[in-house]
mmCIF file of C-alpha atoms in Angstrom:
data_model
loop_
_atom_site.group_PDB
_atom_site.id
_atom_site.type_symbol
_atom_site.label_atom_id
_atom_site.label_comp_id
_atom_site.label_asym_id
_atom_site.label_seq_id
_atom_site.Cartn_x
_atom_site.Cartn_y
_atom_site.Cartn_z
ATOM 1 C CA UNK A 1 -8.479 25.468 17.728
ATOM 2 C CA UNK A 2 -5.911 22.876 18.072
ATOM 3 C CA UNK A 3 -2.185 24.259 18.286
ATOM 4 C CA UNK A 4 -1.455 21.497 15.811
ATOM 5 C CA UNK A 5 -3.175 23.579 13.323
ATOM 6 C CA UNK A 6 -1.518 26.329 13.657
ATOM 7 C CA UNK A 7 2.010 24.301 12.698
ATOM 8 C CA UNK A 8 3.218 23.753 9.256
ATOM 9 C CA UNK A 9 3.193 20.834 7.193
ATOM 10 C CA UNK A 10 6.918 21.081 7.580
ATOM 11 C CA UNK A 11 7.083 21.524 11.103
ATOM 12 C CA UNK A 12 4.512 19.071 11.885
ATOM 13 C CA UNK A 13 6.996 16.376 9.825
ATOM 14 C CA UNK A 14 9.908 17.556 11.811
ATOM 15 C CA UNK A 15 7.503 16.919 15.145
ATOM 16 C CA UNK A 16 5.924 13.526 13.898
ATOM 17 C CA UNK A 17 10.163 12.682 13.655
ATOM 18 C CA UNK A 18 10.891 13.246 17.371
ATOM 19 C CA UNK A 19 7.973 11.416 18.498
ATOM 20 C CA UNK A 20 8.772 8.300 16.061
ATOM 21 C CA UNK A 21 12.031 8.069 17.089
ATOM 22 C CA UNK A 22 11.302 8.778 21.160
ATOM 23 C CA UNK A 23 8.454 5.844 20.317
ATOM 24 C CA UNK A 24 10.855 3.622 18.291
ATOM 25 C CA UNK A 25 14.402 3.941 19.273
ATOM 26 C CA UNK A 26 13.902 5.518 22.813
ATOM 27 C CA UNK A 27 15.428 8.505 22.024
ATOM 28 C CA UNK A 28 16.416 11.477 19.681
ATOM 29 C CA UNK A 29 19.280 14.143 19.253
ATOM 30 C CA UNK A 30 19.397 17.570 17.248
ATOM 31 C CA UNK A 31 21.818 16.340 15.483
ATOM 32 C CA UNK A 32 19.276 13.816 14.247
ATOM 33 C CA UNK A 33 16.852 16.240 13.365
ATOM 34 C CA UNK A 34 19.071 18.558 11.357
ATOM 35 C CA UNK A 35 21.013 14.908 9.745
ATOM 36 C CA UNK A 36 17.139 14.130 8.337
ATOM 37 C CA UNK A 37 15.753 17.802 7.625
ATOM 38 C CA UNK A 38 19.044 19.645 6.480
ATOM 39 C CA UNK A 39 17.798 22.208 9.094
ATOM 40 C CA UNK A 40 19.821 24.705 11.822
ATOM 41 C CA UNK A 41 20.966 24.547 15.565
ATOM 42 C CA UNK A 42 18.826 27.303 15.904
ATOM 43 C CA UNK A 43 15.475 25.810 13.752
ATOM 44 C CA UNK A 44 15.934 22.359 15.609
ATOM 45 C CA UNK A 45 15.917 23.887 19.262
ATOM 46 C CA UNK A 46 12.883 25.726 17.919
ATOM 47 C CA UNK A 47 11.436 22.570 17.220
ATOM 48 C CA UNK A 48 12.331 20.303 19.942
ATOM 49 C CA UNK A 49 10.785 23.710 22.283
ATOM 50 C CA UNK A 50 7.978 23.423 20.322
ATOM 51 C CA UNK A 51 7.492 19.523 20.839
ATOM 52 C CA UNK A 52 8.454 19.628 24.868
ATOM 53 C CA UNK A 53 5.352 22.154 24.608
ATOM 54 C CA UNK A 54 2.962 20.242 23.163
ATOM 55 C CA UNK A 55 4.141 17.204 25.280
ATOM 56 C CA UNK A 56 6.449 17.997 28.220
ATOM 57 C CA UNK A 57 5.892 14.466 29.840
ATOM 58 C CA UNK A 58 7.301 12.281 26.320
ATOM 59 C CA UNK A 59 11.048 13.301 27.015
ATOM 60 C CA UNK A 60 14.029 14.473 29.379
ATOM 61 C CA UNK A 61 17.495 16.068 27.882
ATOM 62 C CA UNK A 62 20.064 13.601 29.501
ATOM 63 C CA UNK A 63 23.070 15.670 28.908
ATOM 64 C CA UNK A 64 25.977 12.893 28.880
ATOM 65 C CA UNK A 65 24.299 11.934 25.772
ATOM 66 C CA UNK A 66 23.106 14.913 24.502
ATOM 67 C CA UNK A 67 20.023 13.378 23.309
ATOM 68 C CA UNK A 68 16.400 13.418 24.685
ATOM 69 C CA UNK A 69 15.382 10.146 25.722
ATOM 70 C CA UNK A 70 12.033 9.105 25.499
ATOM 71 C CA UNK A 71 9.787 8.803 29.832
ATOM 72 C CA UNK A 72 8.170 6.080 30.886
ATOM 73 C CA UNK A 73 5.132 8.247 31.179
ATOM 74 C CA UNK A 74 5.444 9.078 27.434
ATOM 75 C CA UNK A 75 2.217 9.439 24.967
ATOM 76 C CA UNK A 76 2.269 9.608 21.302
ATOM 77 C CA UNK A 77 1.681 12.935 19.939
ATOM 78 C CA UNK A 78 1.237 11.574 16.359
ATOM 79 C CA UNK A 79 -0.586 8.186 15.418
ATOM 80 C CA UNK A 80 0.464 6.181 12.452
ATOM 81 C CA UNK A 81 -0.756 3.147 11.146
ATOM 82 C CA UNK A 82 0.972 -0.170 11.462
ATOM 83 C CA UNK A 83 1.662 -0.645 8.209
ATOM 84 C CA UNK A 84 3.287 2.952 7.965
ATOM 85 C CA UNK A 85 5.261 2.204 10.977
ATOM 86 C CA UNK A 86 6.778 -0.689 9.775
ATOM 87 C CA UNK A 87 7.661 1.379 6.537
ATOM 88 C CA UNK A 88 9.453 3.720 8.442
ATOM 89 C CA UNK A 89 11.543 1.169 10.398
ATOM 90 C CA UNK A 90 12.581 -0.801 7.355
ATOM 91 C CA UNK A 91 13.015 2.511 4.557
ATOM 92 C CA UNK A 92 13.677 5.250 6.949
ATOM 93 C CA UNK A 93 11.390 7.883 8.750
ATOM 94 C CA UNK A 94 10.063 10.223 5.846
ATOM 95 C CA UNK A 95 8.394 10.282 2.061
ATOM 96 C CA UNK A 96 11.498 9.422 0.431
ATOM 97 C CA UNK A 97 11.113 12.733 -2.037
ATOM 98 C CA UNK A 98 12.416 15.554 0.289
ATOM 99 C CA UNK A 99 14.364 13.643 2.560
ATOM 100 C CA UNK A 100 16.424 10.327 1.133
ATOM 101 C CA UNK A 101 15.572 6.529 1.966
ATOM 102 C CA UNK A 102 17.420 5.510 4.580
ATOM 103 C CA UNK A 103 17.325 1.223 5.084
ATOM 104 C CA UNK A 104 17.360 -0.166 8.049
ATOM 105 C CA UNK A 105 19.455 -3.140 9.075
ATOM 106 C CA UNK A 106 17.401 -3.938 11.552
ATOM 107 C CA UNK A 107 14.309 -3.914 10.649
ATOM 108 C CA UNK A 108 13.847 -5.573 6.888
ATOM 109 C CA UNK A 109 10.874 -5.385 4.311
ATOM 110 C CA UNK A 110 10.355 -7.594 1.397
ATOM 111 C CA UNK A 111 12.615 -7.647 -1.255
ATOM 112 C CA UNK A 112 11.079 -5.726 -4.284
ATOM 113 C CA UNK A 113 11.834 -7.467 -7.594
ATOM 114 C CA UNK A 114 9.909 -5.517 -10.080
ATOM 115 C CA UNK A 115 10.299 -1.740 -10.339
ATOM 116 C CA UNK A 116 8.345 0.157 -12.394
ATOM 117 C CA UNK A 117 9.813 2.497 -15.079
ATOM 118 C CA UNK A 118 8.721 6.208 -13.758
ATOM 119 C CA UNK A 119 8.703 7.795 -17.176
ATOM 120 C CA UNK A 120 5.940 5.045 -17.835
ATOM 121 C CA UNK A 121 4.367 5.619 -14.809
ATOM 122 C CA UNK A 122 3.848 9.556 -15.154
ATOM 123 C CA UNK A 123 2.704 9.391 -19.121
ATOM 124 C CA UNK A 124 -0.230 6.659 -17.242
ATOM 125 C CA UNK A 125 -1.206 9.011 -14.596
ATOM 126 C CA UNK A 126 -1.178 11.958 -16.556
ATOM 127 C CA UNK A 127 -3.542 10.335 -18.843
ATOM 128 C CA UNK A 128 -5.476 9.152 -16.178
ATOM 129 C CA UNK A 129 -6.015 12.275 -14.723
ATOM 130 C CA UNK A 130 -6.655 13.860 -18.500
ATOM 131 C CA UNK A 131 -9.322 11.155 -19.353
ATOM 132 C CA UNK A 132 -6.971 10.406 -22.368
ATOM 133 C CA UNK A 133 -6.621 7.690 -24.680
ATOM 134 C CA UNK A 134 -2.849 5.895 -25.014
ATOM 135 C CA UNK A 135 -1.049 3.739 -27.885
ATOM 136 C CA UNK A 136 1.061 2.121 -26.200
ATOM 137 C CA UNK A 137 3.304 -1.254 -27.367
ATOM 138 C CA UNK A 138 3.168 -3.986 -24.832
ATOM 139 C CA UNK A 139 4.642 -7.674 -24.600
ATOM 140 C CA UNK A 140 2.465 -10.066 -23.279
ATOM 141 C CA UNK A 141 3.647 -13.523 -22.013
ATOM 142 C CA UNK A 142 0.904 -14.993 -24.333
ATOM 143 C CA UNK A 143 1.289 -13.065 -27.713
ATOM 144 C CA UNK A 144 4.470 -11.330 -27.112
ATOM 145 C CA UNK A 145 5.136 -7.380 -28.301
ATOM 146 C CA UNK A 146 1.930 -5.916 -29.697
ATOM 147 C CA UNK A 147 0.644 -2.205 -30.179
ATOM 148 C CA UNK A 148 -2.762 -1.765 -28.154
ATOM 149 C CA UNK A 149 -4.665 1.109 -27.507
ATOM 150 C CA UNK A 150 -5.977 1.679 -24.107
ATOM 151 C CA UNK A 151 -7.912 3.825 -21.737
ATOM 152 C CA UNK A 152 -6.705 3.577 -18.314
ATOM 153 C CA UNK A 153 -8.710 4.899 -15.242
ATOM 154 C CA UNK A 154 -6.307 3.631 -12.593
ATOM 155 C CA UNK A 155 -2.833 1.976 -11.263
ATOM 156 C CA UNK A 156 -3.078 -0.315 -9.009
ATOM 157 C CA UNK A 157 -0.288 -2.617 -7.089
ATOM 158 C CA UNK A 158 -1.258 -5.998 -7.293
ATOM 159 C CA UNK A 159 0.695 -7.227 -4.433
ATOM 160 C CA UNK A 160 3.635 -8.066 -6.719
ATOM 161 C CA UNK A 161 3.476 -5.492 -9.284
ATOM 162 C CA UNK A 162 1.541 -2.625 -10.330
ATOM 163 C CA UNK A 163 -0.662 -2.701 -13.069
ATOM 164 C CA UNK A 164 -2.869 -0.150 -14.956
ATOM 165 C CA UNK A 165 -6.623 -0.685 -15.459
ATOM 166 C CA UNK A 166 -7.794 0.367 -19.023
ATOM 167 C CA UNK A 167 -10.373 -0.488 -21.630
ATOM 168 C CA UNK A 168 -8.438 -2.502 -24.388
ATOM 169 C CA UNK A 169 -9.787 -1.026 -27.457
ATOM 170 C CA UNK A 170 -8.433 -4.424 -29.238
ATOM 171 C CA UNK A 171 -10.808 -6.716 -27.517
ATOM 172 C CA UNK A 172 -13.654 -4.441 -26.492
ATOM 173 C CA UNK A 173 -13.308 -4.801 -22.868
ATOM 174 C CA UNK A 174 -11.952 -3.373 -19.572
ATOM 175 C CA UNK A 175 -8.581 -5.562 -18.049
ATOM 176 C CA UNK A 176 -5.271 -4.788 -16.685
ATOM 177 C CA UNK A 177 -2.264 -4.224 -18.328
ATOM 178 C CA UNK A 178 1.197 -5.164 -16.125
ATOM 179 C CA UNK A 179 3.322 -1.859 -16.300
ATOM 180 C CA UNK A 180 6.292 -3.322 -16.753
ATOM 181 C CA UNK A 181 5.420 -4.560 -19.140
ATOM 182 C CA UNK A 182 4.846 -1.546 -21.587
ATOM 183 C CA UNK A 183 7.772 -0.493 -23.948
ATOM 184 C CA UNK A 184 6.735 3.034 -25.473
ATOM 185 C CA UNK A 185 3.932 5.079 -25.172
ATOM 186 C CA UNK A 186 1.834 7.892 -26.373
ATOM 187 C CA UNK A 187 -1.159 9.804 -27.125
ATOM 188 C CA UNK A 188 -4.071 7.619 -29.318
ATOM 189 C CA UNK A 189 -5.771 9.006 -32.403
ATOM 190 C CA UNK A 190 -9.033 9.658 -30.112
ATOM 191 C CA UNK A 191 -10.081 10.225 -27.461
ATOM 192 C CA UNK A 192 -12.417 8.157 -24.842
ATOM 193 C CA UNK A 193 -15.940 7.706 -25.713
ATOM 194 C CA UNK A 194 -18.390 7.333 -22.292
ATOM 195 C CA UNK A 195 -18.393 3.085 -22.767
ATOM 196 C CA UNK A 196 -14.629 3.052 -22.391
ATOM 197 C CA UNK A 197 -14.597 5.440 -19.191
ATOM 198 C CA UNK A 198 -14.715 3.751 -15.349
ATOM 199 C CA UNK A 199 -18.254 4.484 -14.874
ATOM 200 C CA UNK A 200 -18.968 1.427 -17.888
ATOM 201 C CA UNK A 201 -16.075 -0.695 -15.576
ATOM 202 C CA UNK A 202 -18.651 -2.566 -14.034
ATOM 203 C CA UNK A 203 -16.177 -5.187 -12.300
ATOM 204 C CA UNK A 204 -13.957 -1.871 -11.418
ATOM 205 C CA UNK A 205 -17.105 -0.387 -9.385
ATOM 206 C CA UNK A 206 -18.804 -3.242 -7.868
ATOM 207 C CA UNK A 207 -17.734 -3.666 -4.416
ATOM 208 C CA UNK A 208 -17.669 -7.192 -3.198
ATOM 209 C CA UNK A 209 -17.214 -8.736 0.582
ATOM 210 C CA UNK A 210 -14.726 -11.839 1.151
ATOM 211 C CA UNK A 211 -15.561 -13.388 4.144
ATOM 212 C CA UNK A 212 -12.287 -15.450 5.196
ATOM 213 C CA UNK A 213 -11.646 -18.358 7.906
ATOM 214 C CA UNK A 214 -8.657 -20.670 9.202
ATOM 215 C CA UNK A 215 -8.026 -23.263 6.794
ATOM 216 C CA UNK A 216 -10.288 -26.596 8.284
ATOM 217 C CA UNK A 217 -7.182 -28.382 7.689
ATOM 218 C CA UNK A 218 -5.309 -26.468 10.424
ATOM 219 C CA UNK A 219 -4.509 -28.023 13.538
ATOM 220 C CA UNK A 220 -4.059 -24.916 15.454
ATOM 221 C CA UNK A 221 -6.786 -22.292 13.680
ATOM 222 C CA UNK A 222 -6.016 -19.558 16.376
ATOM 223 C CA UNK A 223 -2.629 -19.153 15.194
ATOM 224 C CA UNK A 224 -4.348 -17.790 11.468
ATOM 225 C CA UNK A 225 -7.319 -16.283 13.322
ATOM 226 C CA UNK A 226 -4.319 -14.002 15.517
ATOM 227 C CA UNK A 227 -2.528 -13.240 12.326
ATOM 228 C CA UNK A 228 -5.591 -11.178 10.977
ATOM 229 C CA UNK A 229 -7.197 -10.201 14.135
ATOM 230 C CA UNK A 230 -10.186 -12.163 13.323
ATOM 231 C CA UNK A 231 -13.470 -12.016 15.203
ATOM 232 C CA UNK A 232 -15.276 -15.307 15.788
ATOM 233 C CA UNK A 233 -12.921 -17.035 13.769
ATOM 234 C CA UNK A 234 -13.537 -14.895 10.343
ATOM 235 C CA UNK A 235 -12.428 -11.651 8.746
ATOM 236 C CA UNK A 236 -14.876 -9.589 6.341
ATOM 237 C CA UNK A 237 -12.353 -7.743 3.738
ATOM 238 C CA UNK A 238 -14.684 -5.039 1.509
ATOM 239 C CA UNK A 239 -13.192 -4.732 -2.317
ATOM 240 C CA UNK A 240 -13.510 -4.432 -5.776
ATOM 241 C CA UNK A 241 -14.810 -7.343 -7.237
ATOM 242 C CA UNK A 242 -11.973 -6.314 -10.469
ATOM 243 C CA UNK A 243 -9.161 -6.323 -7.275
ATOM 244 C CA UNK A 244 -10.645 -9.478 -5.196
ATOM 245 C CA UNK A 245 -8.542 -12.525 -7.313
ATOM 246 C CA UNK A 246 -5.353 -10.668 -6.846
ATOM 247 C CA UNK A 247 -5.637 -10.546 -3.051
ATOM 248 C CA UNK A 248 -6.710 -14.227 -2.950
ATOM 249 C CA UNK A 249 -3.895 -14.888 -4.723
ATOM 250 C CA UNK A 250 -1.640 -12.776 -2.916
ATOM 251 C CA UNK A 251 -3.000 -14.413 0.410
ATOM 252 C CA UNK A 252 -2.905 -17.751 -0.888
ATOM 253 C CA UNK A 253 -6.909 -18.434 0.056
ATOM 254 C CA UNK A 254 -8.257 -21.902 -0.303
ATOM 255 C CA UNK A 255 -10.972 -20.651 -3.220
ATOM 256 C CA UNK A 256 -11.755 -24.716 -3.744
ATOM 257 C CA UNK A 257 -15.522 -26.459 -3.520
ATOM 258 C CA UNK A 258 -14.586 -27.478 0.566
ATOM 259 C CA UNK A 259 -11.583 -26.318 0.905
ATOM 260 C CA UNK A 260 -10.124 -29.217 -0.679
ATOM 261 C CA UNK A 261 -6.640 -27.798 -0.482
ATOM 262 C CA UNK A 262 -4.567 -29.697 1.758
ATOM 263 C CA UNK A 263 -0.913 -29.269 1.299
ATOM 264 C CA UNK A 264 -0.238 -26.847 3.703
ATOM 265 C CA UNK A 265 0.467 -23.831 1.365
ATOM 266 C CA UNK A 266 -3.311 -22.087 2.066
ATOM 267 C CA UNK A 267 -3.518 -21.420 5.921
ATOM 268 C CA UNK A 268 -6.785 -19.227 4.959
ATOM 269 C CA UNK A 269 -10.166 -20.482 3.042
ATOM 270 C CA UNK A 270 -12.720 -18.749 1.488
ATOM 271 C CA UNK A 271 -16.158 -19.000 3.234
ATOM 272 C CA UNK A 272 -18.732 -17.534 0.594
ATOM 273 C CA UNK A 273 -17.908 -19.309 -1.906
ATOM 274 C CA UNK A 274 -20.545 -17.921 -4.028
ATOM 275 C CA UNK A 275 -19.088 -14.525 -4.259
ATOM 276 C CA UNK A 276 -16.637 -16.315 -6.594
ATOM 277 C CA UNK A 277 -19.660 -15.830 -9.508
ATOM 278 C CA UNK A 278 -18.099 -11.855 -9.355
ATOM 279 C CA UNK A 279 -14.556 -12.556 -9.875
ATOM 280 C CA UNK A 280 -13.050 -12.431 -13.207
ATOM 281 C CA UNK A 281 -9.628 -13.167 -12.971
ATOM 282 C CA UNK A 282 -10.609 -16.868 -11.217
ATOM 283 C CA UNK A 283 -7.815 -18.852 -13.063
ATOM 284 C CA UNK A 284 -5.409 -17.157 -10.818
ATOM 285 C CA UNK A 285 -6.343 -18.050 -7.806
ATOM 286 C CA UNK A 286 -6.093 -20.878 -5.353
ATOM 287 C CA UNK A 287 -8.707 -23.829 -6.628
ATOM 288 C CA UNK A 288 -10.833 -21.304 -8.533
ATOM 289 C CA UNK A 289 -11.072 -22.845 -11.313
ATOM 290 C CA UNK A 290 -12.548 -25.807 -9.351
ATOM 291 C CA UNK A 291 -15.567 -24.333 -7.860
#
């Protein structure tokens, strides 16, 4: 058995702490440790003992400082994803529940613009997770405030908001609804019948590949092909054909008849075009609605 299994969720977050700042920031105190966890002298000793065991090689106590600093010799213990690495530089090592955000100055993420109301949020998952039905009154840009009644399946974040997928009773069919965007909300007169579940969301369960390429117009196509790690020039993404406009969008991909797009603002193009023919939201993305 691995001794990593033997350790506590806790303890293995206190553990995954020393080693992301040791990887990070090149070193770590127990003064940091107890700062993060609320935790004692005693408890943080335990678990820089337990760490040292686990990995003697990663650090050395340099006792001007009083902080281990990280060896040249040193190994990650945990593995994180880039994208979760990043988080942690820019909000803070943690989940932002038991221990608070901390931003970095340093190291900055996007600004967020659009936060979601988290009384809104929980009445949509619990529902979700119920297989309820939901009144709710929403403002659309189009018709303005309306009541609807909806059965969501899932929230998803768009790459600029979040939205909730959900049959609209109203117009017979399964779309998203921007959560924001929702004023009140509550339980519907009935429930969900099997047509307005996720298994009738046919665009929701039909998984679709985009394969995407430099734009032709590029000068330099290596630069883009670096960017995404591409192999032989192209990048396969898998996803739901109700999800693929919003990432087209969000990655401003030339979605045009030959990549007709010049101006400079698409640095990627679409190579099937013909998955296109499974996209529904196609007015929202890049020269979609010239193919």
């Amino acid at each position: 058995m691995n001794v990593m299994d033997n350790l506590s969720h806790a303890q293995k977050q206190r553990l995954a702490f020393i080693d992301f700042s040791l990887q990070y920031f090149g070193q770590v105190s127990r003064q940091d440790l107890i700062k993060k966890f609320a935790t004692g002298l005693a408890a943080a000793t335990r678990d820089f003992a337990s760490y040292r065991g686990l990995a003697p090689d990663n650090m050395t106590l340099v006792h001007q400082t009083k902080s281990y600093h990280r060896n040249p010799e040193f190994r990650a213990l945990f593995q994180h994803e880039p994208e979760g690495i990043l988080h942690g530089l820019a909000k803070g090592f943690g989940d932002g529940l038991s221990h608070p955000i901390s931003p970095s100055e340093i190291c900055i993420d996007a600004v967020q613009l659009i936060h979601p109301d988290t009384e809104i949020i929980a009445a949509l998952m619990r529902a979700i997770q119920n297989k309820q039905a939901l009144n709710i009154k929403y403002v659309s840009v189009s018709s303005g405030e309306k009541e609807r009644e909806i059965v969501p399946h899932a929230l998803v974040n768009n790459g600029q908001r979040w939205h909730v997928r959900a049959f609209d009773r109203a117009h017979q069919m399964f779309t998203d609804f921007v959560v924001t965007r929702i004023k009140m909300i509550s339980g519907a007169s009935s429930g969900p019948t099997f047509n307005e579940t996720q298994a009738k969301d046919s665009h929701w369960d039909q998984l679709i590949t985009l394969c995407l390429i430099p734009h032709p117009s590029l000068k330099h196509p290596e630069a883009i092909a670096l960017d995404y790690q591409m192999i032989d020039n192209k990048i396969e993404i898998q996803t739901r054909a109700a999800l693929a406009g919003y990432l087209l969008r969000q990655w401003s991909v030339d979605c045009s008849a030959k990549h007709r797009i010049t101006t400079g603002v698409c640095q990627l193009a679409l190579a099937n075009h013909e998955i296109l023919k499974h996209i529904e939201q196609l007015a929202i993305i890049p020269g979609g609605a010239s193919r």
